[in-house]
XYZ file of C-alpha atoms in Angstrom:
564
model
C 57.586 67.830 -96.137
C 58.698 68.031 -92.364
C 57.786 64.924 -90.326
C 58.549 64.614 -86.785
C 59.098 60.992 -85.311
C 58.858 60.191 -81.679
C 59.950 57.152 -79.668
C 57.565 57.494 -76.632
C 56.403 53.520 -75.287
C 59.230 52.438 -75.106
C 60.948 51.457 -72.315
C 64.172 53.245 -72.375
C 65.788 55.965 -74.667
C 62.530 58.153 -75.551
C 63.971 60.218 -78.533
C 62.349 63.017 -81.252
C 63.906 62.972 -84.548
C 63.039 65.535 -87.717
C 62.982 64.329 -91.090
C 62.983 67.207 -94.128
C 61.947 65.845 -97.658
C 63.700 62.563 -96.458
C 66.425 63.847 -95.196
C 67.547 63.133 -91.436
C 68.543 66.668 -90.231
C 68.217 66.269 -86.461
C 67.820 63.843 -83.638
C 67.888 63.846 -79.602
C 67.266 61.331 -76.946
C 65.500 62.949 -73.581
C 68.332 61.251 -71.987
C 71.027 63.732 -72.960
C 68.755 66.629 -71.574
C 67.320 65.206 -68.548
C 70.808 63.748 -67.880
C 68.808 60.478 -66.792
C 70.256 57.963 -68.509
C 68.279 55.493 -70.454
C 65.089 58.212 -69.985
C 61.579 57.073 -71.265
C 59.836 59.790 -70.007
C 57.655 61.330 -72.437
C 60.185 63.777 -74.864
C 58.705 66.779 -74.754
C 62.552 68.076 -74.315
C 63.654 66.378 -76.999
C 61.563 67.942 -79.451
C 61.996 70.621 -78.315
C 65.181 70.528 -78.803
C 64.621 68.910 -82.506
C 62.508 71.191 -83.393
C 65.364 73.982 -82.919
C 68.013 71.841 -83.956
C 65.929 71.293 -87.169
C 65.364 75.624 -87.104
C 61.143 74.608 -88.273
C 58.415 75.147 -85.224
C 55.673 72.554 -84.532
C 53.100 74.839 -86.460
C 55.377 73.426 -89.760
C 55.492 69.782 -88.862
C 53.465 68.303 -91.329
C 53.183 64.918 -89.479
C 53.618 63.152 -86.426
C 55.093 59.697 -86.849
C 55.077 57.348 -83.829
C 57.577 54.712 -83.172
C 55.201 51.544 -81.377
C 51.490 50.812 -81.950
C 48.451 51.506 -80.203
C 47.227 49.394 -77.104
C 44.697 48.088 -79.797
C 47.168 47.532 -82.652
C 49.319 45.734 -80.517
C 46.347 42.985 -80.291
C 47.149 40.612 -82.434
C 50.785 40.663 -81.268
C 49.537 39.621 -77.890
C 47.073 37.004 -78.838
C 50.128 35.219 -80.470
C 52.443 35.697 -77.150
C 49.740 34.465 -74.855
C 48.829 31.575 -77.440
C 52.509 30.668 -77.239
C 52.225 31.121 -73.567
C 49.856 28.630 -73.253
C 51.606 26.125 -75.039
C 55.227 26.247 -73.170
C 52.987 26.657 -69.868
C 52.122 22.792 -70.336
C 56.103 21.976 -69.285
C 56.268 25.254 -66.667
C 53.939 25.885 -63.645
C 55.381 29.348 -63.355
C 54.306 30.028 -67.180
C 51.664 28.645 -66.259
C 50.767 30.896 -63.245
C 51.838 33.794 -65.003
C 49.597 33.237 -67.797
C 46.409 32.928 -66.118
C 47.564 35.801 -63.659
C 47.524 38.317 -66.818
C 44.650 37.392 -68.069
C 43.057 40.688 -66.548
C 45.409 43.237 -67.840
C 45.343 41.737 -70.809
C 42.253 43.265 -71.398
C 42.288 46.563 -69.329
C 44.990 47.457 -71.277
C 43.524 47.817 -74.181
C 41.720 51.374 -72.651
C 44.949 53.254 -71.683
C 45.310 56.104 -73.772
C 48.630 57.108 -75.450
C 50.281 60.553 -74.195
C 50.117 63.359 -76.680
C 52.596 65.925 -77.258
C 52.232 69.137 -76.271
C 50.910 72.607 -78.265
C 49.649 72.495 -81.770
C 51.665 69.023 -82.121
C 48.674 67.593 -80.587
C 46.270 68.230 -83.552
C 48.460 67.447 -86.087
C 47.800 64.464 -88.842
C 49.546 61.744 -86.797
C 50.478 57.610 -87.981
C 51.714 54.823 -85.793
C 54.826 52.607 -86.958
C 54.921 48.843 -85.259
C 58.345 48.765 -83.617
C 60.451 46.597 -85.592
C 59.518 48.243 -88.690
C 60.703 51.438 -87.475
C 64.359 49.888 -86.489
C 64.022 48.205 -90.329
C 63.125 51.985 -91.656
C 65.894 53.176 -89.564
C 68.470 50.588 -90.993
C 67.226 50.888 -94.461
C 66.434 54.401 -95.444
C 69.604 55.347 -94.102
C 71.723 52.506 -96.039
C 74.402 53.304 -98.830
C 72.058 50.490 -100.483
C 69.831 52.579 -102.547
C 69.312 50.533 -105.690
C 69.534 46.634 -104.326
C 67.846 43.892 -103.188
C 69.082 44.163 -99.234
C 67.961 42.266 -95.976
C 66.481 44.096 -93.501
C 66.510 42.484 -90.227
C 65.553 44.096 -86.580
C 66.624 42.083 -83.330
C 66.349 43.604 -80.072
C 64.727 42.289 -76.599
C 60.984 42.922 -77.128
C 58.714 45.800 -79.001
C 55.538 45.509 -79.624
C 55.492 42.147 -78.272
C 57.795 40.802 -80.669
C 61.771 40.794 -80.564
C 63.013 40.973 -84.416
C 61.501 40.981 -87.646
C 63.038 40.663 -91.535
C 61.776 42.534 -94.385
C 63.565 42.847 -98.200
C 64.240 46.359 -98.695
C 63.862 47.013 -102.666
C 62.564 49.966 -104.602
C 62.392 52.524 -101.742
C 59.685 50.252 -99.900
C 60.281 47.403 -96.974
C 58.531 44.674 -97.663
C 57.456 42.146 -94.403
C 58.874 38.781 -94.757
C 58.889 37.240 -91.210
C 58.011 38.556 -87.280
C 59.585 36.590 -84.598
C 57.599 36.083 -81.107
C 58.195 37.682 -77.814
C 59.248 34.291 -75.891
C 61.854 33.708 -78.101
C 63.823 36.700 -77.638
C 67.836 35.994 -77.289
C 68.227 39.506 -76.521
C 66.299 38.726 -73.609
C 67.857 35.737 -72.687
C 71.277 37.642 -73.496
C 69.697 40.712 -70.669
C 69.018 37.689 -68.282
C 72.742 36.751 -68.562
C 73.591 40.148 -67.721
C 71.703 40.743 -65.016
C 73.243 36.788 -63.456
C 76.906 38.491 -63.521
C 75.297 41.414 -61.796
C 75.085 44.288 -64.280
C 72.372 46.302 -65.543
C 70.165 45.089 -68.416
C 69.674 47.123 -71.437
C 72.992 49.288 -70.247
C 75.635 46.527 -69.863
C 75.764 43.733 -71.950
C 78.504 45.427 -73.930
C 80.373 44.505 -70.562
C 79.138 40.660 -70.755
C 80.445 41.007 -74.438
C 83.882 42.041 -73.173
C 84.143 39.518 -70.597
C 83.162 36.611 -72.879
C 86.680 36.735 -74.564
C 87.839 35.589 -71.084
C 86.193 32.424 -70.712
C 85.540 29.089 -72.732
C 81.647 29.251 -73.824
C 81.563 25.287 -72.756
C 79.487 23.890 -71.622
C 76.843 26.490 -71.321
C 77.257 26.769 -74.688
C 75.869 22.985 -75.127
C 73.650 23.312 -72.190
C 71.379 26.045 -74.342
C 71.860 24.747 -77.738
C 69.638 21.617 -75.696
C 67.013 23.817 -75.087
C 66.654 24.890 -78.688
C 65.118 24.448 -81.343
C 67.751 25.579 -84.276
C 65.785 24.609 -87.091
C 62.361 26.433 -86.189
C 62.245 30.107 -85.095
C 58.808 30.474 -84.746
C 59.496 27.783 -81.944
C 62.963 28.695 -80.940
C 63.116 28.305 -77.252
C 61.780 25.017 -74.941
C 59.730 26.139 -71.760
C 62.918 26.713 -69.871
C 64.076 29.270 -71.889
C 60.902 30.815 -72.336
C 60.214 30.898 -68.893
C 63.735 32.887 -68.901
C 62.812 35.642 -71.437
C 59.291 35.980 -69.911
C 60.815 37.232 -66.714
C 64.173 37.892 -67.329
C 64.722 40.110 -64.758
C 62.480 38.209 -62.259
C 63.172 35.150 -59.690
C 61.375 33.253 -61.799
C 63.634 33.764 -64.861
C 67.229 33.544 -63.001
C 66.297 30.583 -61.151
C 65.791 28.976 -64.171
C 69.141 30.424 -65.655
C 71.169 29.560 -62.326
C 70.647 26.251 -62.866
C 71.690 26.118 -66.786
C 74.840 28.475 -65.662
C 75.662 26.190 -62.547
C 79.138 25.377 -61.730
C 80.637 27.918 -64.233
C 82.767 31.014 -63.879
C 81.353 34.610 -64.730
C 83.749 34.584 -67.626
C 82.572 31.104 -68.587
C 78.913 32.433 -68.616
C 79.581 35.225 -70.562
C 81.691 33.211 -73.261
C 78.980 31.083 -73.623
C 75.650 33.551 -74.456
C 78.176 35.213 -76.974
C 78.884 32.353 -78.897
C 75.366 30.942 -78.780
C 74.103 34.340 -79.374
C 76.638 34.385 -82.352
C 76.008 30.808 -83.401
C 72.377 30.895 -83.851
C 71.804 34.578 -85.339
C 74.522 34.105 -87.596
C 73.085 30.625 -89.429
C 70.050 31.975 -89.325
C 70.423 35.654 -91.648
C 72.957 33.282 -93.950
C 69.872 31.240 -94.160
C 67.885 34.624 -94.608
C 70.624 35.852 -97.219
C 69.967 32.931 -99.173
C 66.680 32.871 -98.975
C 66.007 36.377 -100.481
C 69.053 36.126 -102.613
C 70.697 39.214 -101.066
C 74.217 39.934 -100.477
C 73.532 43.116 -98.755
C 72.370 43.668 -95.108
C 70.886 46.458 -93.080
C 69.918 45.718 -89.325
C 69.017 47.763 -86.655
C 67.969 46.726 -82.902
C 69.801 46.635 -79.547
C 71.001 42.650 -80.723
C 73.333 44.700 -83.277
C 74.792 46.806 -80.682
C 76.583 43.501 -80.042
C 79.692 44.388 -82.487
C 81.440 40.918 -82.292
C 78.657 39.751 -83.749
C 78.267 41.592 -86.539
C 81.924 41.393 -87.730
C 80.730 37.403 -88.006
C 77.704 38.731 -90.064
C 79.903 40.621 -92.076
C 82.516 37.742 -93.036
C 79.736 35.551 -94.141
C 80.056 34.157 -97.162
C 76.811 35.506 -98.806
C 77.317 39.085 -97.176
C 79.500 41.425 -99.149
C 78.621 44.800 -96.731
C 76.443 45.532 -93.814
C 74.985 48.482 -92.464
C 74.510 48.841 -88.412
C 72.600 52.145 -87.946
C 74.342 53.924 -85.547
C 71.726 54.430 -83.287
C 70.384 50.751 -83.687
C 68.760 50.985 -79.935
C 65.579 52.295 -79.090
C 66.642 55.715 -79.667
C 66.870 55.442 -83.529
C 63.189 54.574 -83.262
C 61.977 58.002 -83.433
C 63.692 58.304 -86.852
C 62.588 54.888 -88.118
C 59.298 56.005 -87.905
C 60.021 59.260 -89.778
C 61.479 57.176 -92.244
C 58.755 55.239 -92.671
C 55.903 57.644 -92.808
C 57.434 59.941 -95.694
C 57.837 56.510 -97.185
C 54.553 55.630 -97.125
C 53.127 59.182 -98.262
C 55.633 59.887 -100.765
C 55.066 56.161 -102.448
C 59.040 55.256 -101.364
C 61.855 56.840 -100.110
C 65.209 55.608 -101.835
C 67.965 54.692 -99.512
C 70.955 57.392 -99.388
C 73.127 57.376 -96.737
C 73.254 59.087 -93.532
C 76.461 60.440 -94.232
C 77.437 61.318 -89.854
C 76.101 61.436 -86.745
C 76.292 64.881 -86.107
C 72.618 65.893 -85.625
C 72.395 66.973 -81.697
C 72.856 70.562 -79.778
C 75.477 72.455 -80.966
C 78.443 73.489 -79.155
C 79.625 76.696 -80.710
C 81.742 79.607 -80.394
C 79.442 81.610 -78.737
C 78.388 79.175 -76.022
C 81.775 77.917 -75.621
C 82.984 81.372 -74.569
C 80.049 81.909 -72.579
C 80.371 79.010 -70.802
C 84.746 79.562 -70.379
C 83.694 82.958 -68.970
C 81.067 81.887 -66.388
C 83.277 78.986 -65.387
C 86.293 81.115 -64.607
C 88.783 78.893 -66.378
C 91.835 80.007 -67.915
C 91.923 79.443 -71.895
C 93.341 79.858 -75.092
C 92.572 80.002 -78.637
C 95.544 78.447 -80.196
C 95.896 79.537 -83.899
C 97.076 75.810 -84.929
C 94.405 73.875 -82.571
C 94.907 70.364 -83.950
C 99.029 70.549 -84.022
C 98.675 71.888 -80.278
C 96.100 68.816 -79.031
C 98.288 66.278 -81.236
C 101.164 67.182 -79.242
C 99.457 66.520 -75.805
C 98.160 63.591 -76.907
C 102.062 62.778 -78.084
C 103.262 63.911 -74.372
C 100.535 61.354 -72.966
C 98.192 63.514 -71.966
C 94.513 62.850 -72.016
C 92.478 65.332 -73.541
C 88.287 65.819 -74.341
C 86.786 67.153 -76.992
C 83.574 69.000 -77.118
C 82.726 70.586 -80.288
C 79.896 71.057 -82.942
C 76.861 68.898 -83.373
C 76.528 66.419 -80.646
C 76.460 62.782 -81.950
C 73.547 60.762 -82.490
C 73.313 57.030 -80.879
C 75.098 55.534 -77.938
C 79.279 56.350 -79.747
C 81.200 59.431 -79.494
C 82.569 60.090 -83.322
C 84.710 62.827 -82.378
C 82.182 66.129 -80.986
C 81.929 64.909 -77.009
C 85.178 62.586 -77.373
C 87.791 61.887 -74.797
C 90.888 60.798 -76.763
C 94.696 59.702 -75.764
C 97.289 57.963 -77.388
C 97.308 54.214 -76.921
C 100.450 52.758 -76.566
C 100.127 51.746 -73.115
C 98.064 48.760 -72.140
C 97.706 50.380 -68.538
C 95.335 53.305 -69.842
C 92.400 50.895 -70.045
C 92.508 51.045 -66.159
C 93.387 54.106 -64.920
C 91.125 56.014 -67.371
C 88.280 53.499 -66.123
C 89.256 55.047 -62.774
C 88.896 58.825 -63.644
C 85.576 58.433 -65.367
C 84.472 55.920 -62.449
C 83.729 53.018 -65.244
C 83.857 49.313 -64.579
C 84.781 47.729 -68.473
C 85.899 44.750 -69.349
C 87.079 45.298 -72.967
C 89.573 48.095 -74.111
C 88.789 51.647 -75.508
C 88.208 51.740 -79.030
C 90.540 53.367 -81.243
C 89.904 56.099 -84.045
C 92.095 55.288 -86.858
C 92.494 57.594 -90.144
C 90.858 56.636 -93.272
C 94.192 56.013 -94.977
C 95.800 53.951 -92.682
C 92.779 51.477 -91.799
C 93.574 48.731 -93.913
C 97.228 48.678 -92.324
C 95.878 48.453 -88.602
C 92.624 46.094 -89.562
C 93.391 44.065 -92.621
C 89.632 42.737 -93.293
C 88.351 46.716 -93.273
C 87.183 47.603 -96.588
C 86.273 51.624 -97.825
C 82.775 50.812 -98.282
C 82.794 49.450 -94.752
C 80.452 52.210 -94.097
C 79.748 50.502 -90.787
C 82.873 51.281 -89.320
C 82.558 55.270 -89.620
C 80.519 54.641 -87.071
C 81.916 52.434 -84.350
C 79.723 49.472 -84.747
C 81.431 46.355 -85.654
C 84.950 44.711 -84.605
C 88.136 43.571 -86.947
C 90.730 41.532 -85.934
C 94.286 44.042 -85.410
C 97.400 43.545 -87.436
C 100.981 43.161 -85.887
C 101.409 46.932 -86.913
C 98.632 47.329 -84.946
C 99.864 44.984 -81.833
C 102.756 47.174 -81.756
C 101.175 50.866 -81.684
C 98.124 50.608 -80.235
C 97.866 47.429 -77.710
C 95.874 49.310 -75.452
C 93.197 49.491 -78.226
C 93.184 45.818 -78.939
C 91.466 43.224 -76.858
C 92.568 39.397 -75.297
C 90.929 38.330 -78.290
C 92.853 40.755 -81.278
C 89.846 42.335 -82.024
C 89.655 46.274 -82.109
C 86.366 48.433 -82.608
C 87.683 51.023 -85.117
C 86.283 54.852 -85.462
C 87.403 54.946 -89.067
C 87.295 59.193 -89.829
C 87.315 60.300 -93.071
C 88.554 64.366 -92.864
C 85.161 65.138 -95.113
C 83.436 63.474 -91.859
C 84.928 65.459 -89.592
C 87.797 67.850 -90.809
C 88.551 69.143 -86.917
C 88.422 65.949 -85.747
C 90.121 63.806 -87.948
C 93.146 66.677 -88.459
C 94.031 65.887 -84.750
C 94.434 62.386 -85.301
C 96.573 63.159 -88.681
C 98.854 65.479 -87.441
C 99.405 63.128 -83.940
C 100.172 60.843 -87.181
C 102.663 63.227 -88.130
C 104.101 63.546 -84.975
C 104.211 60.025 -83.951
C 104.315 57.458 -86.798
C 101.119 56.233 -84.925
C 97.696 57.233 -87.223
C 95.367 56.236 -84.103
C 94.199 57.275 -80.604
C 91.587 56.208 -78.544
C 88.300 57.708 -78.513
C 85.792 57.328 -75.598
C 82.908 58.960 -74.863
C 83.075 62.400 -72.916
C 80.811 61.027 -69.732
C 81.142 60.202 -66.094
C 80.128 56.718 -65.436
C 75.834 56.148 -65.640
C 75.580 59.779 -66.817
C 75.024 60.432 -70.797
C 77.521 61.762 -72.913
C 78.022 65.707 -72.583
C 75.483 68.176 -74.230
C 76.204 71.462 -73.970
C 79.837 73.633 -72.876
C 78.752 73.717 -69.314
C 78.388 69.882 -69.070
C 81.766 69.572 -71.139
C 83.490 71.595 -68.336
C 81.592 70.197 -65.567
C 83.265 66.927 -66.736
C 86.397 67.692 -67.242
C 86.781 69.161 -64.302
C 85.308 65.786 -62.530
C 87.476 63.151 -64.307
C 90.609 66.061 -64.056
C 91.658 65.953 -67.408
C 94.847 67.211 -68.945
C 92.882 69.202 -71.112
C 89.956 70.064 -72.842
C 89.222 71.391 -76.419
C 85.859 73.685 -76.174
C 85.120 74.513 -79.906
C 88.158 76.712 -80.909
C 89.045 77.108 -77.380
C 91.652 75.108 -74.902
C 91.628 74.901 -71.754
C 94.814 72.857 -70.011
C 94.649 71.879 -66.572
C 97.504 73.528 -64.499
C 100.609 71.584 -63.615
């Protein structure tokens, strides 16, 4: 059976994804085509691109699954915001205001009609998949956790007029246990934040998270634990910080946040959303854990691309493993839905694994050497490849890779990677510099399998979540010493761990720099300019190393060096 998921209301990172017999085979955002990053146009690129990706045409989709509900569906979901609405709007005129000033749209809403996709796609058998169920299919179906009781828990900003959900994943089905209303969204409030230090919501707050290990989270800390209500979800925020997450990105929200964040520094600020953002999501899945009597957890949403938070979830006491899908923003949707729809006509789908990430446009000999020819470069085809990038990287050279399947979800495992060797702290700026990037925490570090525990004590083999980039550990001494520019002000690192059956290319150039150096680790960042997606295709792979001026570049089988 051949469904094809879409992620096409949202409002960022529209995204097809083809699911075989319940088997992820191929996903792309429209983002990494269009080259407009964060894209929610309508995919009709993207699957496209998934559909050739997958090698099946539309006529043999079976179904369409799509990730967000129907202006009608999303009814009740409303009714509940603006009944919430109407109570907080008793302590804040502006609620107030915006309340009644909604009331229209409210109902001419109801009458837009959802975009179809083009061709025969059009007519085919099609189901809808609320939001937060399809980040809970995403996390779940995809899990090592096939035959336990597991957590499933979604936490973004808002979808479907609600920001996070938690369902028990048993038996191949999810089963609903609690949704969490719009106005009490801390990825909102979080987005708010963001937007106060002067970044870009929904793109940044990975740059809020790095700055937090700056400051001192006191008082603001204090000052939003007082507008809180810790022991009641459903009623989580007061009218000031509703009034925040209803217009985060509005004068009416940052007003109301200037005046919580008044008199503090930026790093202050950011200190303290992290650690209430870390206080209150973290008591509340333990509380979840024990609820359902799990010790296993599977989350998806853009909250869990917040990876200092979930090395907290992970050292709970009730949590023995979690599992961060790797594309836990809105651009795993498309294959939550997928998830769930073969689910629901195939009477469950057991969880297995999504063994890698490698499900995008392939970069292969062919168009490599297409691309090398057009381009004019000067090239090579080295008959030991990894031995020859290992020893650039030893020489401190900086060096991209752009090979195979492009990765799925926001982290570069290896196929459009920039690596170099991280002994020097310095790196983290003048690399910044090439790729025009403003960061605020280190590049992370790809470490091999059999020297992980040695670098990051607390990592674990089936830390499956750290294959793929999405949670911190703190960094040994041995680490300290060999790669400091890897580890952070706070001794946290945000290990690649690469197994060779992962990756065999990549992971021999990070064993044989091993080899060569005594060091089993290099850094790994994404093969982009700054605000522009990671690299698709050859010509994009040269078009950016050529930009950032790069020592070299590996191009499938092929190397180009930059002259001397």
């Amino acid at each position: 059976m051949i469904i094809l998921g879409i992620n096409d209301v949202g409002h960022h990172n529209s995204a097809a994804s083809i699911v075989i017999d319940g088997q992820l085979v191929a996903s792309i955002e429209e983002e990494r085509i269009s080259r407009i990053k964060m894209d929610n146009a309508y995919p009709h690129q993207a699957i496209a691109e998934a559909l050739a990706i997958a090698g099946v045409t539309a006529e043999q989709v079976d179904v369409v699954a799509l990730a967000g509900l129907s202006r009608w569906d999303q009814k009740p979901y409303v009714d509940t915001l603006f009944k919430y609405m109407a109570k907080v709007a008793k302590q804040e005129p502006d609620i107030k205001k915006f309340y009644w000033n909604q009331q229209p749209a409210r109902l001419t809403r109801l009458f837009k009609q959802r975009q179809k996709p083009a061709g025969v796609l059009a007519d085919k058998p099609t189901q809808t998949v609320e939001h937060h169920l399809a980040h809970a299919a995403s996390a779940y179906y995809a899990s090592p956790f096939a035959d336990e009781r597991v957590a499933v828990i979604s936490l973004d900003g808002v979808g479907d007029f609600s920001w996070g959900s938690v369902w028990l994943g048993e038996h191949g089905k999810l089963q609903q246990i609690e949704y969490l209303p719009y106005l009490n969204s801390i990825g909102l409030l979080y987005s708010a934040v963001t937007i106060y230090l002067g970044f870009k919501a929904t793109r940044h707050e990975g740059k809020v998270l790095g700055l937090a290990a700056f400051g001192n989270p006191e008082p603001l800390l204090s000052r939003l634990l007082a507008h809180t209500n810790q022991t009641d979800w459903a009623n989580l925020f007061d009218a000031r910080l509703a009034r925040i997450a209803l217009q985060f990105a509005k004068e009416v929200g940052q007003s109301a946040l200037r005046e919580l964040c008044e008199g503090l520094s930026q790093e202050d600020v950011a200190a303290g959303i992290q650690a209430y953002t870390e206080h209150l999501i973290c008591a509340w899945i333990q509380l979840q854990a024990q609820q359902l009597g799990v010790n296993k957890l599977a989350v998806a949403g853009g909250v869990f691309a917040n990876v200092k938070l979930n090395q907290r979830l992970l050292a709970l006491p009730e949590i023995d493993n979690i599992y961060v899908h790797p594309n836990m923003g809105d651009g795993g949707l498309a294959t939550g839905a997928a998830y769930e729809v073969y689910s629901r006509l195939q009477n469950g789908l057991t969880p297995k694994l999504q063994p890698h990430v490698y499900l995008g446009t392939e970069i292969n000999r062919e168009n490599a050497l297409a691309a090398l020819e057009k381009s004019g470069l000067a090239y090579s085809e080295p008959e030991n490849l990894s031995y020859r990038v290992a020893e650039l990287l030893a020489a401190g050279k900086v060096v991209a890779r752009a090979a195979g399947k492009m990765e799925y979800g926001p982290r570069a495992l290896g196929n459009r990677t920039v690596m170099a060797a991280c002994h020097d702290k310095s790196i983290n700026q003048w690399l910044n510099e090439k790729f025009a990037r403003t960061e605020f925490m280190p590049f992370a570090p790809v470490i091999i399998e059999e020297q992980a525990h040695a670098y990051f004590p607390d990592w674990r083999e089936h830390h499956v979540a750290a294959r793929f980039m999405t949670l911190t550990y703190d960094a040994s001494s041995v680490a300290q010493r060999n790669i400091p520019a890897a580890v952070h002000v706070d001794n946290t690192a945000r290990p690649q761990v690469i197994r060779r059956v992962d990756n065999p290319a990549y992971y021999d150039i990070i064993n044989d720099y091993y080899r060569l150096t005594g060091v089993a680790s290099v850094i790994n960042t994404s093969f982009n300019m700054h605000e522009e997606p990671i690299v698709r295709t050859a010509e994009e792979a040269i078009l950016a190393f050529q930009a950032a001026q790069l020592d070299a570049l590996v191009l499938d089988g092929f190397l180009i060096e930059q002259a001397v």
